[in-house]
mmCIF file of C-alpha atoms in Angstrom:
data_model
loop_
_atom_site.group_PDB
_atom_site.id
_atom_site.type_symbol
_atom_site.label_atom_id
_atom_site.label_comp_id
_atom_site.label_asym_id
_atom_site.label_seq_id
_atom_site.Cartn_x
_atom_site.Cartn_y
_atom_site.Cartn_z
ATOM 1 C CA MET A 1 -23.110 125.419 128.189
ATOM 2 C CA MET A 2 -20.826 128.115 126.764
ATOM 3 C CA GLY A 3 -19.215 128.652 130.152
ATOM 4 C CA TYR A 4 -18.399 124.960 130.390
ATOM 5 C CA TYR A 5 -16.817 124.891 126.947
ATOM 6 C CA ILE A 6 -14.693 127.943 127.809
ATOM 7 C CA LEU A 7 -13.585 126.277 131.064
ATOM 8 C CA ILE A 8 -12.704 123.020 129.333
ATOM 9 C CA GLY A 9 -10.902 124.904 126.564
ATOM 10 C CA ALA A 10 -8.813 126.876 129.059
ATOM 11 C CA ILE A 11 -7.899 123.750 131.028
ATOM 12 C CA ALA A 12 -7.019 121.876 127.833
ATOM 13 C CA LEU A 13 -4.795 124.756 126.674
ATOM 14 C CA VAL A 14 -2.873 124.951 129.963
ATOM 15 C CA SER A 15 -2.544 121.164 130.039
ATOM 16 C CA TRP A 16 -1.193 121.174 126.484
ATOM 17 C CA LEU A 17 1.339 123.895 127.276
ATOM 18 C CA VAL A 18 2.593 122.110 130.394
ATOM 19 C CA SER A 19 2.728 118.768 128.576
ATOM 20 C CA ASN A 20 4.727 120.284 125.730
ATOM 21 C CA LYS A 21 7.099 121.942 128.189
ATOM 22 C CA LEU A 22 7.547 118.617 129.964
ATOM 23 C CA LYS A 23 8.407 116.834 126.717
ATOM 24 C CA SER A 24 10.819 119.627 125.845
ATOM 25 C CA LYS A 25 12.525 119.352 129.239
ATOM 26 C CA PHE A 26 12.889 115.597 129.012
ATOM 27 C CA LYS A 27 14.260 115.877 125.495
ATOM 28 C CA HIS A 28 16.786 118.481 126.645
ATOM 29 C CA TYR A 29 17.948 116.517 129.689
ATOM 30 C CA SER A 30 18.132 113.300 127.700
ATOM 31 C CA LYS A 31 21.231 114.875 126.163
ATOM 32 C CA VAL A 32 22.861 115.243 129.598
ATOM 33 C CA HIS A 33 24.613 111.889 129.777
ATOM 34 C CA LEU A 34 25.395 110.393 133.174
ATOM 35 C CA SER A 35 29.042 110.297 134.107
ATOM 36 C CA ASN A 36 28.509 107.008 135.970
ATOM 37 C CA GLY A 37 27.242 105.332 132.778
ATOM 38 C CA MET A 38 24.254 103.729 134.512
ATOM 39 C CA SER A 39 21.028 103.057 132.623
ATOM 40 C CA GLY A 40 17.590 103.880 133.990
ATOM 41 C CA ALA A 41 17.044 100.198 134.774
ATOM 42 C CA GLU A 42 20.310 99.976 136.696
ATOM 43 C CA ILE A 43 19.489 103.107 138.674
ATOM 44 C CA ALA A 44 16.063 101.723 139.548
ATOM 45 C CA GLU A 45 17.528 98.419 140.697
ATOM 46 C CA LYS A 46 20.126 100.215 142.827
ATOM 47 C CA MET A 47 17.551 102.461 144.493
ATOM 48 C CA LEU A 48 15.344 99.486 145.321
ATOM 49 C CA ALA A 49 18.321 97.584 146.718
ATOM 50 C CA ASP A 50 19.468 100.563 148.793
ATOM 51 C CA HIS A 51 16.004 100.660 150.404
ATOM 52 C CA GLY A 52 16.054 96.927 151.098
ATOM 53 C CA ILE A 53 13.287 96.194 148.594
ATOM 54 C CA ARG A 54 13.844 92.743 147.086
ATOM 55 C CA ASP A 55 10.377 91.786 145.850
ATOM 56 C CA VAL A 56 9.914 94.475 143.166
ATOM 57 C CA LYS A 57 10.955 93.848 139.567
ATOM 58 C CA VAL A 58 12.130 96.497 137.100
ATOM 59 C CA VAL A 59 10.670 95.860 133.645
ATOM 60 C CA SER A 60 10.557 97.627 130.286
ATOM 61 C CA THR A 61 7.249 98.837 128.859
ATOM 62 C CA ALA A 62 6.403 100.189 125.413
ATOM 63 C CA GLY A 63 5.728 103.856 124.689
ATOM 64 C CA MET A 64 7.005 107.258 125.771
ATOM 65 C CA LEU A 65 6.375 108.643 129.274
ATOM 66 C CA THR A 66 4.474 105.428 130.090
ATOM 67 C CA ASP A 67 6.554 104.887 133.214
ATOM 68 C CA HIS A 68 4.669 103.794 136.332
ATOM 69 C CA TYR A 69 4.792 101.663 139.442
ATOM 70 C CA ASN A 70 2.249 98.854 139.690
ATOM 71 C CA PRO A 71 1.535 97.984 143.333
ATOM 72 C CA GLN A 72 -0.580 94.984 142.308
ATOM 73 C CA ASN A 73 2.264 92.942 140.835
ATOM 74 C CA LYS A 74 5.072 95.008 142.392
ATOM 75 C CA THR A 75 6.789 96.117 139.203
ATOM 76 C CA VAL A 76 8.554 99.337 138.290
ATOM 77 C CA ASN A 77 7.604 99.791 134.647
ATOM 78 C CA LEU A 78 10.017 101.976 132.696
ATOM 79 C CA SER A 79 9.428 103.107 129.127
ATOM 80 C CA GLU A 80 11.948 101.766 126.630
ATOM 81 C CA GLY A 81 13.824 105.074 126.483
ATOM 82 C CA VAL A 82 14.147 105.358 130.253
ATOM 83 C CA TYR A 83 14.951 101.676 130.763
ATOM 84 C CA ASN A 84 17.888 101.684 128.353
ATOM 85 C CA GLN A 85 19.115 105.286 128.343
ATOM 86 C CA ARG A 86 21.901 106.724 130.494
ATOM 87 C CA ASN A 87 21.010 110.378 131.008
ATOM 88 C CA ALA A 88 19.569 112.810 133.543
ATOM 89 C CA SER A 89 15.988 112.339 132.305
ATOM 90 C CA ALA A 90 16.207 108.562 132.622
ATOM 91 C CA ALA A 91 17.730 108.866 136.092
ATOM 92 C CA ALA A 92 14.929 111.186 137.226
ATOM 93 C CA VAL A 93 12.099 108.999 135.952
ATOM 94 C CA ALA A 94 13.605 105.720 137.153
ATOM 95 C CA ALA A 95 14.230 107.097 140.649
ATOM 96 C CA HIS A 96 10.761 108.692 140.776
ATOM 97 C CA GLU A 97 8.990 105.425 139.976
ATOM 98 C CA CYS A 98 11.108 103.664 142.585
ATOM 99 C CA GLY A 99 9.975 106.400 144.961
ATOM 100 C CA HIS A 100 6.476 104.946 144.604
ATOM 101 C CA ALA A 101 7.820 101.470 145.351
ATOM 102 C CA VAL A 102 9.425 102.837 148.527
ATOM 103 C CA GLN A 103 6.112 104.499 149.454
ATOM 104 C CA HIS A 104 4.378 101.158 149.016
ATOM 105 C CA ALA A 105 6.953 99.291 151.078
ATOM 106 C CA GLN A 106 6.667 101.854 153.875
ATOM 107 C CA ALA A 107 2.840 102.024 153.695
ATOM 108 C CA TYR A 108 2.843 105.734 152.859
ATOM 109 C CA GLU A 109 -0.651 106.850 153.880
ATOM 110 C CA TRP A 110 -1.482 108.950 150.808
ATOM 111 C CA LEU A 111 -0.518 106.145 148.428
ATOM 112 C CA THR A 112 -2.592 103.680 150.458
ATOM 113 C CA LEU A 113 -5.598 106.002 150.302
ATOM 114 C CA ARG A 114 -5.190 106.558 146.563
ATOM 115 C CA SER A 115 -4.973 102.808 145.949
ATOM 116 C CA LYS A 116 -8.242 102.301 147.832
ATOM 117 C CA LEU A 117 -9.954 104.888 145.618
ATOM 118 C CA VAL A 118 -8.826 103.313 142.320
ATOM 119 C CA PRO A 119 -11.665 100.744 141.986
ATOM 120 C CA VAL A 120 -14.272 103.354 142.939
ATOM 121 C CA VAL A 121 -12.991 106.021 140.557
ATOM 122 C CA SER A 122 -12.598 103.548 137.693
ATOM 123 C CA VAL A 123 -16.352 102.958 137.836
ATOM 124 C CA THR A 124 -17.684 106.419 138.683
ATOM 125 C CA SER A 125 -15.458 108.713 136.598
ATOM 126 C CA GLY A 126 -16.982 107.722 133.271
ATOM 127 C CA LEU A 127 -20.567 107.925 134.551
ATOM 128 C CA SER A 128 -20.526 111.087 136.662
ATOM 129 C CA MET A 129 -21.036 113.599 133.847
ATOM 130 C CA TRP A 130 -23.971 111.659 132.398
ATOM 131 C CA VAL A 131 -25.615 111.400 135.804
ATOM 132 C CA VAL A 132 -25.258 115.160 136.368
ATOM 133 C CA PHE A 133 -26.708 115.832 132.899
ATOM 134 C CA GLY A 134 -29.593 113.494 133.659
ATOM 135 C CA GLY A 135 -30.326 115.318 136.884
ATOM 136 C CA LEU A 136 -30.294 118.709 135.167
ATOM 137 C CA MET A 137 -32.676 117.450 132.480
ATOM 138 C CA LEU A 138 -34.995 116.307 135.260
ATOM 139 C CA GLY A 139 -35.019 119.837 136.667
ATOM 140 C CA ALA A 140 -32.277 119.840 139.299
ATOM 141 C CA ALA A 141 -31.442 123.532 138.900
ATOM 142 C CA SER A 142 -35.072 124.526 139.517
ATOM 143 C CA GLY A 143 -35.154 122.466 142.710
ATOM 144 C CA ALA A 144 -37.155 119.510 141.378
ATOM 145 C CA GLY A 145 -36.849 116.658 143.861
ATOM 146 C CA LEU A 146 -35.863 113.683 141.695
ATOM 147 C CA GLY A 147 -33.649 115.752 139.396
ATOM 148 C CA ARG A 148 -31.846 117.317 142.353
ATOM 149 C CA TRP A 149 -31.080 113.936 143.920
ATOM 150 C CA VAL A 150 -29.873 112.463 140.626
ATOM 151 C CA ALA A 151 -27.642 115.468 139.969
ATOM 152 C CA VAL A 152 -26.220 115.415 143.505
ATOM 153 C CA ALA A 153 -25.408 111.719 143.044
ATOM 154 C CA GLY A 154 -23.520 112.679 139.875
ATOM 155 C CA LEU A 155 -21.646 115.409 141.742
ATOM 156 C CA VAL A 156 -20.620 112.941 144.447
ATOM 157 C CA MET A 157 -19.293 110.606 141.756
ATOM 158 C CA MET A 158 -17.461 113.522 140.133
ATOM 159 C CA GLY A 159 -16.152 114.532 143.538
ATOM 160 C CA MET A 160 -14.530 111.123 143.963
ATOM 161 C CA ALA A 161 -12.474 111.708 140.808
ATOM 162 C CA THR A 162 -11.547 115.177 142.052
ATOM 163 C CA LEU A 163 -10.522 113.767 145.421
ATOM 164 C CA PHE A 164 -8.382 111.195 143.611
ATOM 165 C CA SER A 165 -6.643 113.965 141.647
ATOM 166 C CA LEU A 166 -5.969 115.957 144.801
ATOM 167 C CA ILE A 167 -4.614 112.936 146.687
ATOM 168 C CA THR A 168 -2.368 112.191 143.721
ATOM 169 C CA LEU A 169 -0.501 115.468 144.314
ATOM 170 C CA PRO A 170 1.209 114.571 147.620
ATOM 171 C CA VAL A 171 1.862 111.059 146.274
ATOM 172 C CA GLU A 172 3.688 112.373 143.203
ATOM 173 C CA TYR A 173 5.543 115.182 144.958
ATOM 174 C CA ASP A 174 6.679 112.848 147.727
ATOM 175 C CA ALA A 175 7.929 110.267 145.190
ATOM 176 C CA SER A 176 9.969 112.984 143.474
ATOM 177 C CA ASN A 177 11.370 114.220 146.794
ATOM 178 C CA ARG A 178 12.398 110.671 147.714
ATOM 179 C CA ALA A 179 14.008 110.215 144.302
ATOM 180 C CA LEU A 180 15.987 113.445 144.451
ATOM 181 C CA ALA A 181 17.097 112.871 148.047
ATOM 182 C CA TRP A 182 18.410 109.436 147.121
ATOM 183 C CA LEU A 183 20.150 110.644 143.944
ATOM 184 C CA LYS A 184 21.971 113.288 145.969
ATOM 185 C CA ALA A 185 22.721 111.209 149.077
ATOM 186 C CA LYS A 186 24.177 108.312 147.099
ATOM 187 C CA ASN A 187 26.068 110.572 144.666
ATOM 188 C CA VAL A 188 24.417 108.769 141.767
ATOM 189 C CA VAL A 189 24.519 111.965 139.721
ATOM 190 C CA THR A 190 26.816 114.964 139.550
ATOM 191 C CA PRO A 191 25.524 118.402 140.644
ATOM 192 C CA GLN A 192 24.833 119.339 137.003
ATOM 193 C CA GLU A 193 23.018 116.065 136.344
ATOM 194 C CA TYR A 194 21.078 116.527 139.581
ATOM 195 C CA LYS A 195 19.801 119.933 138.466
ATOM 196 C CA GLY A 196 18.548 118.373 135.241
ATOM 197 C CA SER A 197 16.777 115.573 137.085
ATOM 198 C CA GLU A 198 15.256 118.051 139.530
ATOM 199 C CA ASP A 199 13.948 120.319 136.769
ATOM 200 C CA ALA A 200 12.491 117.398 134.810
ATOM 201 C CA LEU A 201 10.610 116.102 137.848
ATOM 202 C CA LYS A 202 9.371 119.592 138.650
ATOM 203 C CA TRP A 203 7.637 119.819 135.269
ATOM 204 C CA ALA A 204 6.307 116.284 135.553
ATOM 205 C CA ALA A 205 4.665 117.232 138.866
ATOM 206 C CA ARG A 206 3.034 120.250 137.253
ATOM 207 C CA THR A 207 1.046 118.001 134.916
ATOM 208 C CA TYR A 208 -0.635 116.479 137.970
ATOM 209 C CA LEU A 209 -1.212 119.932 139.449
ATOM 210 C CA VAL A 210 -2.956 121.125 136.281
ATOM 211 C CA ALA A 211 -5.082 117.968 136.218
ATOM 212 C CA ALA A 212 -6.135 118.490 139.844
ATOM 213 C CA ILE A 213 -7.013 122.152 139.292
ATOM 214 C CA GLY A 214 -8.973 121.233 136.166
ATOM 215 C CA SER A 215 -10.904 118.529 137.985
ATOM 216 C CA LEU A 216 -11.695 120.865 140.881
ATOM 217 C CA ALA A 217 -12.797 123.662 138.538
ATOM 218 C CA THR A 218 -15.067 121.301 136.598
ATOM 219 C CA LEU A 219 -16.676 120.051 139.811
ATOM 220 C CA ALA A 220 -17.250 123.614 141.010
ATOM 221 C CA TYR A 221 -18.825 124.615 137.683
ATOM 222 C CA TRP A 222 -21.337 121.767 137.666
ATOM 223 C CA ALA A 223 -22.102 122.251 141.350
ATOM 224 C CA MET A 224 -23.105 125.847 140.561
ATOM 225 C CA GLN A 225 -25.357 124.626 137.743
ATOM 226 C CA VAL A 226 -27.042 122.065 139.970
ATOM 227 C CA PHE A 227 -27.536 124.369 142.933
ATOM 228 C CA GLY A 228 -28.991 127.268 140.979
ATOM 229 C CA GLY A 229 -26.006 128.989 139.363
ATOM 230 C CA SER A 230 -26.605 130.873 136.144
ATOM 231 C CA ARG A 231 -26.858 128.589 133.147
ATOM 232 C CA ASP A 232 -25.452 129.620 129.772
#
C-alpha cells in the first residue's frame, strides 16, 4: 500500500499547489477593476442575451469559487464575490459559466456526454475503491476467479469516474475559450483586463487537468495491483 499512499500524496500536493496558485491569481485580478463598471451578474446577463439565451437565470450562491452552471434548472450560479464584483476575475468567471450555458443551448457533444455520466458516476465513484479492495481480499491478484471478477467490476466503476474527469477537460476548456472570445469580440474588457481574465481561466482549467491526471494515475495503479503488479 506504500506505493498508493505515495501516489495519493503526490497528487494531493500538486492539487494543493495549483489550487493555491488559482486563489492567488483570482485575488490579484480581483484588484483589476473593470473600466466599464459592470458586475459579474451584469456581464453574465449580457453574454446570455448576446447568444439569444432567454431561459437561463443568473443567481447568486454562497461561498467562494462555488460558481457553476446547472443544466437541470438552467441557472448560472455565481458566488457572491463574482456576482457583485466589478473586476477581471469576476468577468472571467461569469463569462466562463455562461460558456457552459451556451454549450447547453447548442447541444455541445462533450457537455451532453458528461451530463449523461453524472447519475452513473454519482453512484459508482464512492463504491469503486471498496469493490476493488474486496476483490483483492478475495485473491484477485493471484488470479482467483471470484476475486478477479469483483476487482474488475470495481475497476470499471473507477474507470467511469476517470472517464468523467477526462471528458470534463474539453468541456471546461471550451467554456473558457467561448468566454474569452466573447469578452474580446464584444469589447467588454480592455486588453489589460482581458489578459487578467485569460490568466485566471488558465489556472482554473489546470485544476481540472490535475484532477484528471490524478484519477487516471489512481486507476492505473489499482489496475496493476489487480492484474498482478507488484504489491507493496
